Short mmCIF file of C-alpha atoms in Angstrom, two decimals:
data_model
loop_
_atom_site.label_atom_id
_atom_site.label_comp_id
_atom_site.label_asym_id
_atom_site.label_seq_id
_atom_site.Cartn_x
_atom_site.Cartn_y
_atom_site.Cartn_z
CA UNK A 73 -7.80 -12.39 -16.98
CA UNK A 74 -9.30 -9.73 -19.24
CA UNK A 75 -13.14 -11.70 -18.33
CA UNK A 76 -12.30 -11.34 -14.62
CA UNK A 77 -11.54 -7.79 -14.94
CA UNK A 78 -14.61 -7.08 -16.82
CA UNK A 79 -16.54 -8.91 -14.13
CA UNK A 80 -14.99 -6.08 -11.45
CA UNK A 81 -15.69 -3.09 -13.30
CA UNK A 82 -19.51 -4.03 -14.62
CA UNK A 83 -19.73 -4.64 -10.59
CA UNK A 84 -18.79 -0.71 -10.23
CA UNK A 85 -21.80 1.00 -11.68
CA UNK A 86 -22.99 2.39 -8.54
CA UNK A 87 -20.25 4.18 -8.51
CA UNK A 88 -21.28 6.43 -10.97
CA UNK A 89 -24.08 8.92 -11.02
CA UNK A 90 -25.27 7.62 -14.72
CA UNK A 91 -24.93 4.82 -16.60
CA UNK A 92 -23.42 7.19 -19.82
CA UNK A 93 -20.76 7.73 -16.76
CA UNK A 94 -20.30 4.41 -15.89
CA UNK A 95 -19.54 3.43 -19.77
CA UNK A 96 -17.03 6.51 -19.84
CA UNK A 97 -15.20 5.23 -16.63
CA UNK A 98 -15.41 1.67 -18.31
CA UNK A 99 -13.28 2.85 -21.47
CA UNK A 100 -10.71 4.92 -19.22
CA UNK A 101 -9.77 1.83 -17.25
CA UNK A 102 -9.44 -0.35 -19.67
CA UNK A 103 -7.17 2.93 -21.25
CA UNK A 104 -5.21 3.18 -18.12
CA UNK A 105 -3.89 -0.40 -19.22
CA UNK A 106 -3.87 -0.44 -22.78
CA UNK A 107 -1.83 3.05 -22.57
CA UNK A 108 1.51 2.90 -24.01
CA UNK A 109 2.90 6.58 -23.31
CA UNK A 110 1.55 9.21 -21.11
CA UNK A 111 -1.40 8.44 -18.60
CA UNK A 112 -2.88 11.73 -19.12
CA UNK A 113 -6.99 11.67 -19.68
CA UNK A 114 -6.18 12.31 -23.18
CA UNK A 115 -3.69 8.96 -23.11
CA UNK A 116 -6.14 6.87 -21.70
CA UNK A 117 -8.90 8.43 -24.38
CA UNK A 118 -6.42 7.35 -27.26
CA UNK A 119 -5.84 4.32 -25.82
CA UNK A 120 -9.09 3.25 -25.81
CA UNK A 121 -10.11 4.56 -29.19
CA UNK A 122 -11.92 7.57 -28.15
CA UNK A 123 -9.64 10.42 -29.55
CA UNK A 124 -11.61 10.92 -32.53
CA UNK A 125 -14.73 11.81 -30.04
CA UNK A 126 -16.23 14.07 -27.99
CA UNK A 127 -13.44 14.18 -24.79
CA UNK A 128 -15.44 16.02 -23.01
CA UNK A 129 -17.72 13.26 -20.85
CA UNK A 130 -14.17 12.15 -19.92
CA UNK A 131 -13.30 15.40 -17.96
CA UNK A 132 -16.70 16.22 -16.55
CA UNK A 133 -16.16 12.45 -14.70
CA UNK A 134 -14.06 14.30 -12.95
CA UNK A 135 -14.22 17.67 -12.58
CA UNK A 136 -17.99 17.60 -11.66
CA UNK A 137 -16.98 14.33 -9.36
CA UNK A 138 -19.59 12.33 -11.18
CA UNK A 139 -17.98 9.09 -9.79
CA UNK A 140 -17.42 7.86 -6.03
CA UNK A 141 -14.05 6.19 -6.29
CA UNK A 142 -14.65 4.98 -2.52
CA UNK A 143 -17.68 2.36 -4.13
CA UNK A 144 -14.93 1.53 -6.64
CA UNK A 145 -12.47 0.57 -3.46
CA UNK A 146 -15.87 -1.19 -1.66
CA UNK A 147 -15.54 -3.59 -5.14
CA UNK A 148 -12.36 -4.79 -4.52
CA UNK A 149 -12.46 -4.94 -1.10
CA UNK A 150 -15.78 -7.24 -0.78
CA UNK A 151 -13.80 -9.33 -3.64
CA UNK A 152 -10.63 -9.38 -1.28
CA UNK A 153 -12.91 -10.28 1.74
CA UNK A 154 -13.97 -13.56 -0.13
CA UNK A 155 -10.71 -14.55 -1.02
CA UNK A 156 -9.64 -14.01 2.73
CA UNK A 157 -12.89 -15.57 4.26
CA UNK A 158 -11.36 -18.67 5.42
CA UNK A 159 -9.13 -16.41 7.43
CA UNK A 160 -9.31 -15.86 11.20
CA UNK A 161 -7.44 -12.63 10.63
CA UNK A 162 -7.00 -9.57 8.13
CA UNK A 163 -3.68 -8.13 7.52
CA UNK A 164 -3.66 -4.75 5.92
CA UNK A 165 -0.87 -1.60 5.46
CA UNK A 166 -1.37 2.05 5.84
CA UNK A 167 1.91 4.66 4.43
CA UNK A 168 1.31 7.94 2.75
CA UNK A 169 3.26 8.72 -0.95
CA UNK A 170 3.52 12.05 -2.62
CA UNK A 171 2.77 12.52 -6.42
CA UNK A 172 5.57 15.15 -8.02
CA UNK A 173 3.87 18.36 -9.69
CA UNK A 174 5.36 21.33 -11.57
CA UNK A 175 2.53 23.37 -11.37
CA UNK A 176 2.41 26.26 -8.23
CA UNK A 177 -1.58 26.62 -8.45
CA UNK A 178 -2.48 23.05 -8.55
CA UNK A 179 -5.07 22.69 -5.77
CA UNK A 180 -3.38 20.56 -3.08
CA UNK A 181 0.00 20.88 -3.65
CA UNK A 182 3.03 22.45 -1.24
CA UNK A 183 6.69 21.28 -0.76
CA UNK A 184 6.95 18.80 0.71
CA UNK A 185 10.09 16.37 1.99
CA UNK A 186 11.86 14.34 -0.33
CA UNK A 187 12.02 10.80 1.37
CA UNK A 188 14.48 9.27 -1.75
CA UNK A 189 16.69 12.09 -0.78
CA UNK A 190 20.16 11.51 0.65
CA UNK A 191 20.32 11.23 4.52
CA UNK A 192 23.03 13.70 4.25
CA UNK A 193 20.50 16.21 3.03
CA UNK A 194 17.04 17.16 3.56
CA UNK A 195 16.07 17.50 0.29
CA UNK A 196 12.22 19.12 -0.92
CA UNK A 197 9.77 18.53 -4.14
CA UNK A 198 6.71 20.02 -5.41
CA UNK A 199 3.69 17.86 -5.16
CA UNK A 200 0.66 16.26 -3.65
CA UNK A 201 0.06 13.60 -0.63
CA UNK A 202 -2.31 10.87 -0.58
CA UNK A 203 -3.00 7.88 2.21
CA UNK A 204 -3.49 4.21 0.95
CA UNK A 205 -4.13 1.36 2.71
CA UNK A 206 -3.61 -2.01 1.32
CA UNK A 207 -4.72 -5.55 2.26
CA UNK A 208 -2.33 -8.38 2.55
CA UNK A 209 -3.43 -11.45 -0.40
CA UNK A 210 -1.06 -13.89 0.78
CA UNK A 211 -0.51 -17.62 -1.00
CA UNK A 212 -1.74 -19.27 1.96
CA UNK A 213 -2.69 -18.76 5.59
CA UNK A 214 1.07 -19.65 7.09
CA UNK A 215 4.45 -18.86 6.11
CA UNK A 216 4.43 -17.48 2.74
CA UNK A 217 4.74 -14.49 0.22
CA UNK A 218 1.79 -11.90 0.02
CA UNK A 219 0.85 -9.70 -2.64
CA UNK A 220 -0.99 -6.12 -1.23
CA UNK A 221 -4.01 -4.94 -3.05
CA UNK A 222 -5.24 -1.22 -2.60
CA UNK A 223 -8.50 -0.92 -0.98
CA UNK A 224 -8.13 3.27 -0.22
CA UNK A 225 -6.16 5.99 -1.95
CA UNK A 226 -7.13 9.39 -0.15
CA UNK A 227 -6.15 12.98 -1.03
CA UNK A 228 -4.49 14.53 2.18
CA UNK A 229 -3.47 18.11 2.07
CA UNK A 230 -2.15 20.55 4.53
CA UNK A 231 -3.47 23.50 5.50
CA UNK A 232 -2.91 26.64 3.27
CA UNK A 233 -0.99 29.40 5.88
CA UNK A 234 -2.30 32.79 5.57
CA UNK A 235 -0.82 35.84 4.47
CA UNK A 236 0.69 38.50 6.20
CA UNK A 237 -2.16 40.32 6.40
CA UNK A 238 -4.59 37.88 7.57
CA UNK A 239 -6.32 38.74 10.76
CA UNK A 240 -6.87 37.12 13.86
CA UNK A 241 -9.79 34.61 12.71
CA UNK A 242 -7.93 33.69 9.95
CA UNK A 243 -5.17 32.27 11.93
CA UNK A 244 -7.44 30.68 14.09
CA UNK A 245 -9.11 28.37 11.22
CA UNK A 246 -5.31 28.09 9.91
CA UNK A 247 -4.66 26.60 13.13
CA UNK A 248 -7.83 24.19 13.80
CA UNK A 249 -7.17 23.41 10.09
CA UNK A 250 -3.71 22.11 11.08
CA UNK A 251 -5.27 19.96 13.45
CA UNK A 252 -7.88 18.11 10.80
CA UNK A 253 -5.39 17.63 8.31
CA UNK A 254 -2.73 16.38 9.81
CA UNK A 255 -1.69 13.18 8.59
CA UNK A 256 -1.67 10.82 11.74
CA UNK A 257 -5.22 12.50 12.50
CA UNK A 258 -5.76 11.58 9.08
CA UNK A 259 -4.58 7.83 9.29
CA UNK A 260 -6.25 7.57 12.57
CA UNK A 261 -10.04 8.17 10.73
CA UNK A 262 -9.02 6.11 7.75
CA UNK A 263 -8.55 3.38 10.11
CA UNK A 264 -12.18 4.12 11.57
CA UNK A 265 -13.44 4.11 7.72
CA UNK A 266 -11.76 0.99 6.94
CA UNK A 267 -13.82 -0.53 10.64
CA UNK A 268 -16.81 0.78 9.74
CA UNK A 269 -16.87 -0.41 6.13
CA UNK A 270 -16.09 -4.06 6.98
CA UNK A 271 -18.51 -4.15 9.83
CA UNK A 272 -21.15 -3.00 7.19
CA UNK A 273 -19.93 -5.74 4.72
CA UNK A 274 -20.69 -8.26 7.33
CA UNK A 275 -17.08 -9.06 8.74
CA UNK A 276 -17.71 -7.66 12.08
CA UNK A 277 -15.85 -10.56 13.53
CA UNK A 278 -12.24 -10.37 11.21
CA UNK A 279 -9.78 -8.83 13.38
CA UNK A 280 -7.85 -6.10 11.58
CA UNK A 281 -3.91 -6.40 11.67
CA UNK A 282 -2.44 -2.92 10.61
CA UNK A 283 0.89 -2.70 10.34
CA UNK A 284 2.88 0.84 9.47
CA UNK A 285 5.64 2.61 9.99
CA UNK A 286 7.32 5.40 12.51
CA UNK A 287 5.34 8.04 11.44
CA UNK A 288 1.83 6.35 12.47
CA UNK A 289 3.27 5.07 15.59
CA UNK A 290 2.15 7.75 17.71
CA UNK A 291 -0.45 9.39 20.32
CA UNK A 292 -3.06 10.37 17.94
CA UNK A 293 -3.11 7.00 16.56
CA UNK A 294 -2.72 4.72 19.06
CA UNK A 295 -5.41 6.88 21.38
CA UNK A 296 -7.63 6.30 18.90
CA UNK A 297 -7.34 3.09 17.50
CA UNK A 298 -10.65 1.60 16.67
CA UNK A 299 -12.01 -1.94 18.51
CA UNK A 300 -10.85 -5.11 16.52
CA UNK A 301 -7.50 -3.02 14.93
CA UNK A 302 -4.38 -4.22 16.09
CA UNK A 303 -1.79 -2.18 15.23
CA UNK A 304 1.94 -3.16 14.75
CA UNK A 305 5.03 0.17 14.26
CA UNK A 306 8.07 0.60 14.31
CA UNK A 307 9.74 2.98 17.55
CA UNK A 308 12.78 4.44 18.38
CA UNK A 309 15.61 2.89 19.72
CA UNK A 310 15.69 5.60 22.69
CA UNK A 311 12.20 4.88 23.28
CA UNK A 312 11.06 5.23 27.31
CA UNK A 313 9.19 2.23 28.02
CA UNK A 314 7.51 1.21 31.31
CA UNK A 315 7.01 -1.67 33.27
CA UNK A 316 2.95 -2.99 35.09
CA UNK A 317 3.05 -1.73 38.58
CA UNK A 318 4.28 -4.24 41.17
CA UNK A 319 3.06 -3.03 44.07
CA UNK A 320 0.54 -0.55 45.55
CA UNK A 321 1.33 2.50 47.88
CA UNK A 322 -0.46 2.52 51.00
CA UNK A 323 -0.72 6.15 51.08
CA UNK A 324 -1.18 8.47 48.21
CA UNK A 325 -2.53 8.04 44.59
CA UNK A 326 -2.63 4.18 43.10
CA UNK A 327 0.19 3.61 40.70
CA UNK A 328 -0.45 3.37 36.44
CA UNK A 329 3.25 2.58 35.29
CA UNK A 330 5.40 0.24 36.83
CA UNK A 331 9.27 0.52 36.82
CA UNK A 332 10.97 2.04 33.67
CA UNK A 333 12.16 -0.20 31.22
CA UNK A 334 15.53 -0.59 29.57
CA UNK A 335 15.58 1.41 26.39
CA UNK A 336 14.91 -1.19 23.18
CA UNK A 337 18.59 -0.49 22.03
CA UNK A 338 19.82 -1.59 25.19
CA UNK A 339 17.31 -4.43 25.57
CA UNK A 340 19.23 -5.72 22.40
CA UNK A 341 22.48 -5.21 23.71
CA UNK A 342 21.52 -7.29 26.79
CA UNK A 343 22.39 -10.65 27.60
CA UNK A 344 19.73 -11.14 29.92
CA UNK A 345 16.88 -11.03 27.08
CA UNK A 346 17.64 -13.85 25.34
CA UNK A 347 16.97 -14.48 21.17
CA UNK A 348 14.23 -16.77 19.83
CA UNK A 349 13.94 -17.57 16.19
CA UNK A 350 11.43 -17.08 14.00
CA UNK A 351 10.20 -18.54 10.18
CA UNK A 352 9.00 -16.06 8.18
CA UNK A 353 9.64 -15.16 4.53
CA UNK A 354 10.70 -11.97 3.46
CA UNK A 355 12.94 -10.98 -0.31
CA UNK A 356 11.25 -13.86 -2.16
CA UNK A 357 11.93 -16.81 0.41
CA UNK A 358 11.74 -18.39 4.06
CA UNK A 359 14.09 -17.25 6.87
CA UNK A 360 14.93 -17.52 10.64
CA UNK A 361 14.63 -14.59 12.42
CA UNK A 362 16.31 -13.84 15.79
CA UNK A 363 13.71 -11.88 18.34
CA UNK A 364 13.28 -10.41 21.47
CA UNK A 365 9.46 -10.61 22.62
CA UNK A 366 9.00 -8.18 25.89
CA UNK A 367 4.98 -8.68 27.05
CA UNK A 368 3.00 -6.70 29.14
CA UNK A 369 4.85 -3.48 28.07
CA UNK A 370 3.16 0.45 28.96
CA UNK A 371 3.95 3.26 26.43
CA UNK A 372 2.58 6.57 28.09
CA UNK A 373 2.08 8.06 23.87
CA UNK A 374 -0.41 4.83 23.53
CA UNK A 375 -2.20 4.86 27.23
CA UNK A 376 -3.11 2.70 29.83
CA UNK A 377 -5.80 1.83 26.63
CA UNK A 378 -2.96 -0.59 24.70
CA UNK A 379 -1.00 -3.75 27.34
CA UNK A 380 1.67 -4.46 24.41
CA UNK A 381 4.34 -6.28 23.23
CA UNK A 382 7.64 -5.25 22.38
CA UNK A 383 9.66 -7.05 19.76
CA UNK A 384 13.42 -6.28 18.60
CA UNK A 385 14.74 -8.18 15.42
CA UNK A 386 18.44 -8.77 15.04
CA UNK A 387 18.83 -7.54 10.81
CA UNK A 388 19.86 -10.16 8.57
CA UNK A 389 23.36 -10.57 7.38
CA UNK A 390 23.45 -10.32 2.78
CA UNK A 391 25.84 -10.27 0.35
CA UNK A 392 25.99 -8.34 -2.24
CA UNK A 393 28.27 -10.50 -4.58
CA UNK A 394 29.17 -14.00 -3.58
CA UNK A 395 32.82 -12.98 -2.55
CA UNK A 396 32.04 -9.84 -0.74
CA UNK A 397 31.69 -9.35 3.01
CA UNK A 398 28.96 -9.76 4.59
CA UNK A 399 26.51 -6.67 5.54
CA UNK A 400 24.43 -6.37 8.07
CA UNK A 401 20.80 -4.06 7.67
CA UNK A 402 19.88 -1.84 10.60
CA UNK A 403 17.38 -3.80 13.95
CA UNK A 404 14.09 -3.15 14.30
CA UNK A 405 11.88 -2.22 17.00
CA UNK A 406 8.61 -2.38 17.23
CA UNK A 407 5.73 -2.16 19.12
CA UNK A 408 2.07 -4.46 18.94
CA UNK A 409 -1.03 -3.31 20.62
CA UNK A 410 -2.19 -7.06 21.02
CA UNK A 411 -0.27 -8.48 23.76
CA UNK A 412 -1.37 -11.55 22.90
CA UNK A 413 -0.59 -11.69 19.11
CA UNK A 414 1.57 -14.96 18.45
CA UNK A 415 5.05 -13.25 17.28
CA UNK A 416 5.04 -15.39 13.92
CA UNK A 417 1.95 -14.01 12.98
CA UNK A 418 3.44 -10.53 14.39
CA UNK A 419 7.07 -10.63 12.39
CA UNK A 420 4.92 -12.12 8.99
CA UNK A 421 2.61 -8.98 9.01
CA UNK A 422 4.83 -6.83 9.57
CA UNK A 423 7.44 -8.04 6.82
CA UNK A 424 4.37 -8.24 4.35
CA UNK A 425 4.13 -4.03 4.33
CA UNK A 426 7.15 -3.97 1.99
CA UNK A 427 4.23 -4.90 -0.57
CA UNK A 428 2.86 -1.25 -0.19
CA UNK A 429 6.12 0.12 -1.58
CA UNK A 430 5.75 -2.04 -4.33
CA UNK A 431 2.29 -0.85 -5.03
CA UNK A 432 3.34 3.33 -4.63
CA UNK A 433 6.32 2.16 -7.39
CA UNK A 434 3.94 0.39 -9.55
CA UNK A 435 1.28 2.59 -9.44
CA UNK A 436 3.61 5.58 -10.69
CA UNK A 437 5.86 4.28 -12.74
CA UNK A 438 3.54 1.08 -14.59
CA UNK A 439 -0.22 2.86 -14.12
CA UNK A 440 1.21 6.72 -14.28
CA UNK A 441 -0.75 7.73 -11.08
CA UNK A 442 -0.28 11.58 -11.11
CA UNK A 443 1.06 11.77 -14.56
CA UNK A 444 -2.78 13.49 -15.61
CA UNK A 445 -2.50 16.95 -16.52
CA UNK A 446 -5.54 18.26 -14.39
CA UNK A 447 -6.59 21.53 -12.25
CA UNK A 448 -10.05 21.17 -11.05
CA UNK A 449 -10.04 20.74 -7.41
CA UNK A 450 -12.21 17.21 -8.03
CA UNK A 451 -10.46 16.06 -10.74
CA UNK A 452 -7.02 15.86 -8.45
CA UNK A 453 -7.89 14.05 -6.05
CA UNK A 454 -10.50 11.24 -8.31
CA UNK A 455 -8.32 11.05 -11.67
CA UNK A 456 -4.75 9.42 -8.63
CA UNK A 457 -7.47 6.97 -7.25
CA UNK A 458 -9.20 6.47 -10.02
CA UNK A 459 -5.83 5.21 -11.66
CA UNK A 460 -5.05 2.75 -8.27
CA UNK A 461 -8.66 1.44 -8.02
CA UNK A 462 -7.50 0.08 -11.69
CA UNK A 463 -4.75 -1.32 -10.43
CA UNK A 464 -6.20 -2.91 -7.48
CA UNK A 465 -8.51 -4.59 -9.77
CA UNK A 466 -6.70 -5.47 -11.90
CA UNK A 467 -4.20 -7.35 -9.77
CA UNK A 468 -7.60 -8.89 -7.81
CA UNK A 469 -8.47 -10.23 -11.22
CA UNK A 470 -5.14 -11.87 -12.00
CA UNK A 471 -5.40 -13.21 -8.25
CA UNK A 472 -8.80 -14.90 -9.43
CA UNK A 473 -7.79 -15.68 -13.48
CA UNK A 474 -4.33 -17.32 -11.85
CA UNK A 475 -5.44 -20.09 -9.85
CA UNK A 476 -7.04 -21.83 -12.67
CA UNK A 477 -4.35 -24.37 -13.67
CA UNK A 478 -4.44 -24.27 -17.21
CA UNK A 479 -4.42 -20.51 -17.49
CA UNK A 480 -2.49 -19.27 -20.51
CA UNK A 481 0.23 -16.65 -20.16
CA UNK A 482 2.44 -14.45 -22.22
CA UNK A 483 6.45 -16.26 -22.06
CA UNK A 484 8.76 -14.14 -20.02
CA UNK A 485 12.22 -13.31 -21.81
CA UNK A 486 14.64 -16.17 -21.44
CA UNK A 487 17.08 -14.47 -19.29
CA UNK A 488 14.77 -14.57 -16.57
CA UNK A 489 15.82 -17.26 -14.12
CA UNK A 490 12.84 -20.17 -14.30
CA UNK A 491 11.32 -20.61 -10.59
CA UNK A 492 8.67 -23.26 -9.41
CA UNK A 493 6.71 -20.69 -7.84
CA UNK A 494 7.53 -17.31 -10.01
CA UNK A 495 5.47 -14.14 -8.61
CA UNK A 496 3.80 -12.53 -11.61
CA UNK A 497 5.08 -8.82 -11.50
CA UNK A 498 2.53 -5.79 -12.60
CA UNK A 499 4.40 -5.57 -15.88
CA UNK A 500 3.38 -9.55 -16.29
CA UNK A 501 0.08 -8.67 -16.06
CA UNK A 502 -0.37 -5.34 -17.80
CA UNK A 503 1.59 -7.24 -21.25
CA UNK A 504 -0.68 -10.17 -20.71
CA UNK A 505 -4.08 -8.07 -20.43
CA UNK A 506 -2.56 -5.45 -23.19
CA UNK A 507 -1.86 -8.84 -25.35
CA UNK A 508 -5.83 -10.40 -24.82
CA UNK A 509 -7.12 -6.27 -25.92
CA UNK A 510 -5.34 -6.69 -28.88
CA UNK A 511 -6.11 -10.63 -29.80
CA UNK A 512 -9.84 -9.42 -29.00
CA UNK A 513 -9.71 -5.97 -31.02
CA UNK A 514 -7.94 -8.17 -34.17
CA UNK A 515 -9.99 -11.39 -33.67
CA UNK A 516 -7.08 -13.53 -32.96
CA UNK A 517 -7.03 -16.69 -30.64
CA UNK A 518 -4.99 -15.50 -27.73
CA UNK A 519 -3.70 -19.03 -26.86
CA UNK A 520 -2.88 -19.46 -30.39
CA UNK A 521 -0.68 -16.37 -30.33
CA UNK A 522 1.02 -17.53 -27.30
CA UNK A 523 1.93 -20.74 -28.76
CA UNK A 524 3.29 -19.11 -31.59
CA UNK A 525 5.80 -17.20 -29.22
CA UNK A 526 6.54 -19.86 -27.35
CA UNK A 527 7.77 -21.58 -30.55
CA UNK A 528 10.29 -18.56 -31.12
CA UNK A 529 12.50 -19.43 -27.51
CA UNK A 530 15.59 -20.37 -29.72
CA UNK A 531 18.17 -19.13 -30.54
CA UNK A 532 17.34 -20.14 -34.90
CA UNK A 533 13.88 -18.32 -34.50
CA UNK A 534 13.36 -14.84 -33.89
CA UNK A 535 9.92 -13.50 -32.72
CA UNK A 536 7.81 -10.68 -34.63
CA UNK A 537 9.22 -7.67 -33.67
CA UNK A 538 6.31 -5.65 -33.93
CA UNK A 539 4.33 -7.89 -31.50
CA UNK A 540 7.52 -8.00 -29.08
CA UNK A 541 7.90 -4.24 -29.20
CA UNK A 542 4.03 -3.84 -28.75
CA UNK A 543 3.56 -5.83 -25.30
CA UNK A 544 6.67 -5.47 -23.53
CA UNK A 545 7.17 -3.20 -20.62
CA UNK A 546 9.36 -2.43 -18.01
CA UNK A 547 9.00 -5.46 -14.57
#
C-alpha cells in the first residue's frame, strides 16, 4: 500500500511551484497519516520527523499558496478514470460540510446552521463551508457496494454584510456578491469544472451521473446543468409537477406544460401507480426496493431544458433489536434529468451518495480536516484540501494495493464479526500504512510482523502492547 501511495504523490509535483515544495508537501502527507494527536501543521511536522527543523517551508506552502491542490485532485481523478474505464458511465456526489472554528477573525468563517442539531431546534456553530464532490469506486459494474473517493474540496464563503455605515456601492457589491457565492451557484460551476476537466483528460464520451441532495435540486442548478451531467435529487413531497401537453389550442399561444400532476406524496398514496421492485444494495448488502417510475415529467424550477423522471421509494422496514417492532424510515422522492436512465442504475447511484457522508466523517474525525491552527487567507482554504487530497489518495492506493490477492494486512480485533467480503474502513488503512512507516523507519519485515500478530489471536497469548497501542485507531 505504502509503494502505491508513493507512486500518487511523486505523480503530484506539478502541483507545486518548486521541487524544495514538492519534498515539503511529500513529508506533510505522509504526516497527515503517521499523526497520532492533533493534525495541526506542527502535528504533521512531528510526525514526520521534522520538528527539530526549520518549520517554516511548511507554512509558506501555504500561506504564499505555493501548491495547486486542484493538480493534486487532477492525480486522483485520472487514477479513478482508469479504474472506471471499462465503464459506460461515471457516478459521482456533490454535498457541502462545514469545518467548526473558535476563532471570530478567521478569514471565511460566519455562523452558520447546525445540520446534527435537533429538528426541534435550529441550532448555529462557528465555522467554515467547503463543496466536495466525490466519485463512486464501486466493486463491480452491477449491483454492488461502492466506496467514494474525493476528487474536489472547495472553500465556499458567503459574502461579508456591510456595516451600518456603508454606502450605497457598498451594498451593491454586498448584493452581486450574494449572488457569486451562493452555494447552488457555486455547485452549479463545480459541476462545469468537473465537465471541463474530464473532457480535457480525454473522457469526453463518460456520461456524468451526479447525484445530491434537496439543497442542489433547484433552478440555478438544474438551468445550468452542463451537457453529458445527469443529475439525480431529492424534492418535496408537495412538489407541483406537470404533465407534456396533450393537445394544441387553435387560437392563442402554443402550450409548454401539460396537465398538473398529482403531488409525489399523493402519487404514493395512489393505487393507480402501481410498485415495481428493485435490487440494489444499500447498509452493507442487496435489497428489493418498491418504486414508482413517472416518465416524461415537466418541473417549471428545471425548464422545458430537462424531460424527467420521477421516482418515489417506499422506505425499508428495520429492526433495531431482533424482538422489537418494526420501523419504518421516511419515502423518498426524487427527481432524474435523464428520462431515459434505467431506474436500477437510477436507485444504485443514488443510494451510493451515503459514501460522501462517510468521507466528511472520516476526513474530520480520522485525517483532522480543519483541526490546523491557521489564519492566512491561503492557508484556510489549501491546508482542508490539502488534508482530503491525502485521503483520496490514500484510499485510491488501497483500491490499487487491495486487489492483489496475496496482499498482507494488519488482523482486525477478534470481536469483529469475520465476513467473506469485509469493506476495509479508513481506520484499516491508516493502522496498516502507519504499521509499513514504522516496519520501514525500524527495518523490520512488515509481513513478518504481521505473522507475529496473527500468532497472538488466543486467548494464552497476549500481543505487545506497545505495538497494539501504537497502530490502533478508532473504525
Amino acid at each position: 500500500m505504502i509503494e502505491e501511495f508513493e507512486l500518487l504523490i511523486n505523480q503530484c509535483a506539478d502541483a507545486f511551484n518548486q521541487q524544495s515544495a514538492w519534498r515539503t508537501g511529500y513529508d506533510l502527507a505522509f504526516g497527515a497519516l503517521n499523526c497520532m494527536g492533533r493534525h495541526t501543521v506542527t502535528g504533521m511536522l512531528t510526525a514526520s520527523g521534522q520538528q527539530f527543523m526549520d518549520w517554516s517551508p511548511a507554512y509558506r506552502l501555504f500561506n504564499q499558496a505555493r501548491v495547486d491542490t486542484s493538480k493534486l485532485f487532477d492525480v486522483v481523478r485520472m487514477g479513478m478514470l482508469q479504474e472506471l474505464e471499462s465503464q459506460d458511465f461515471i457516478v459521482a456526489h456533490m454535498d457541502d460540510t462545514l469545518l467548526k472554528k473558535t476563532g471570530k477573525h478567521i478569514p471565511g468563517t460566519a455562523w452558520r446552521r447546525d445540520p446534527l442539531g435537533p429538528p426541534f431546534q435550529t441550532n448555529f456553530i462557528w465555522g467554515q463551508r467547503f463543496l466536495q464532490i466525490s466519485m463512486a469506486l464501486p466493486d463491480h459494474p452491477e449491483c454492488s457496494q461502492s466506496r467514494a473517493i474525493p476528487i474536489d474540496f472547495h472553500h465556499c464563503p458567503t459574502a461579508k454584510k456591510p456595516g451600518k455605515k456603508a454606502d450605497e456601492t457598498q451594498w451593491e457589491n454586498y448584493k452581486e456578491q450574494q449572488k457569486i457565492l451562493k452555494l447552488s451557484k457555486q455547485g452549479s460551476d463545480r459541476l462545469s469544472e468537473l465537465r471541463n476537466s474530464l473532457d480535457k483528460q480525454g473522457f469526453s464520451d463518460k456520461q456524468v451521473i451526479v447525484s445530491v441532495d434537496g439543497s442542489y435540486t433547484n433552478e440555478q442548478v438544474l438551468k445550468h446543468l452542463p451537457e453529458r451531467v445527469t443529475l439525480i435529487g431529492r424534492i418535496r413531497k408537495d412538489t407541483k409537477l406537470y404533465d407534456l401537453p396533450q393537445s394544441q389550442p387553435q387560437l392563442g399561444r402554443r402550450r409548454t406544460y401539460g396537465e398538473r400532476l398529482p403531488t409525489p406524496e399523493q402519487i404514493r398514496q395512489a393505487d393507480k401507480y402501481e410498485w415495481q421492485q428493485v435490487k440494489a444494495w444499500a447498509a452493507g448488502k442487496e435489497h428489493e426496493f418498491d418504486v414508482k417510475v413517472i416518465k416524461n415529467t415537466l418541473w417549471r424550477s428545471a425548464g422545458l431544458k430537462h424531460l424527467m423522471q420521477l421516482v418515489i421509494i417506499r422506505p425499508l422496514g428495520y429492526k433495531l433489536t431482533k424482538s422489537s417492532r418494526v420501523l419504518y424510515r421516511e419515502p423518498a422522492y426524487l427527481i432524474c434529468t435523464d428520462n431515459e436512465l434505467s431506474i436500477e442504475t437510477l436507485l444504485q447511484a443514488y443510494l451510493w451518495r451515503w459514501e460522501i457522508e462517510v468521507n466528511f466523517r472520516d476526513e474530520k474525525s480520522l485525517m483532522g480536516c480543519g483541526q490546523a491552527q491557521v489564519r492566512n487567507q491561503e492557508s484556510i482554504k489549501l491546508v482542508p484540501a490539502f488534508i482530503s487530497a491525502v485521503y483520496a489518495m490514500l484510499h485510491l492506493a488501497a483500491h490499487r494495493s487491495l486487489k492483489i490477492a496475496d496482499q498482507i494486512m494488519l488482523p482486525r480485533p477478534k470481536w469483529y464479526k469475520k465476513k467473506p467480503e469485509k469493506r476495509h474502513s479508513t481506520g484499516d488503512l491508516i493502522n496498516n500504512i502507519k504499521a509499513q512507516l514504522w516496519a520501514r523507519g525500524l527495518g523490520l519485515n512488515f509481513s513478518g510482523f504481521v505473522n507475529q500478530e496473527l500468532k497472538t489471536q488466543s486467548s494464552r497469548n497476549a500481543a505487545n502492547p506497545c505495538t497494539s497501542a501504537i497502530f490502533y485507531m478508532r473504525n
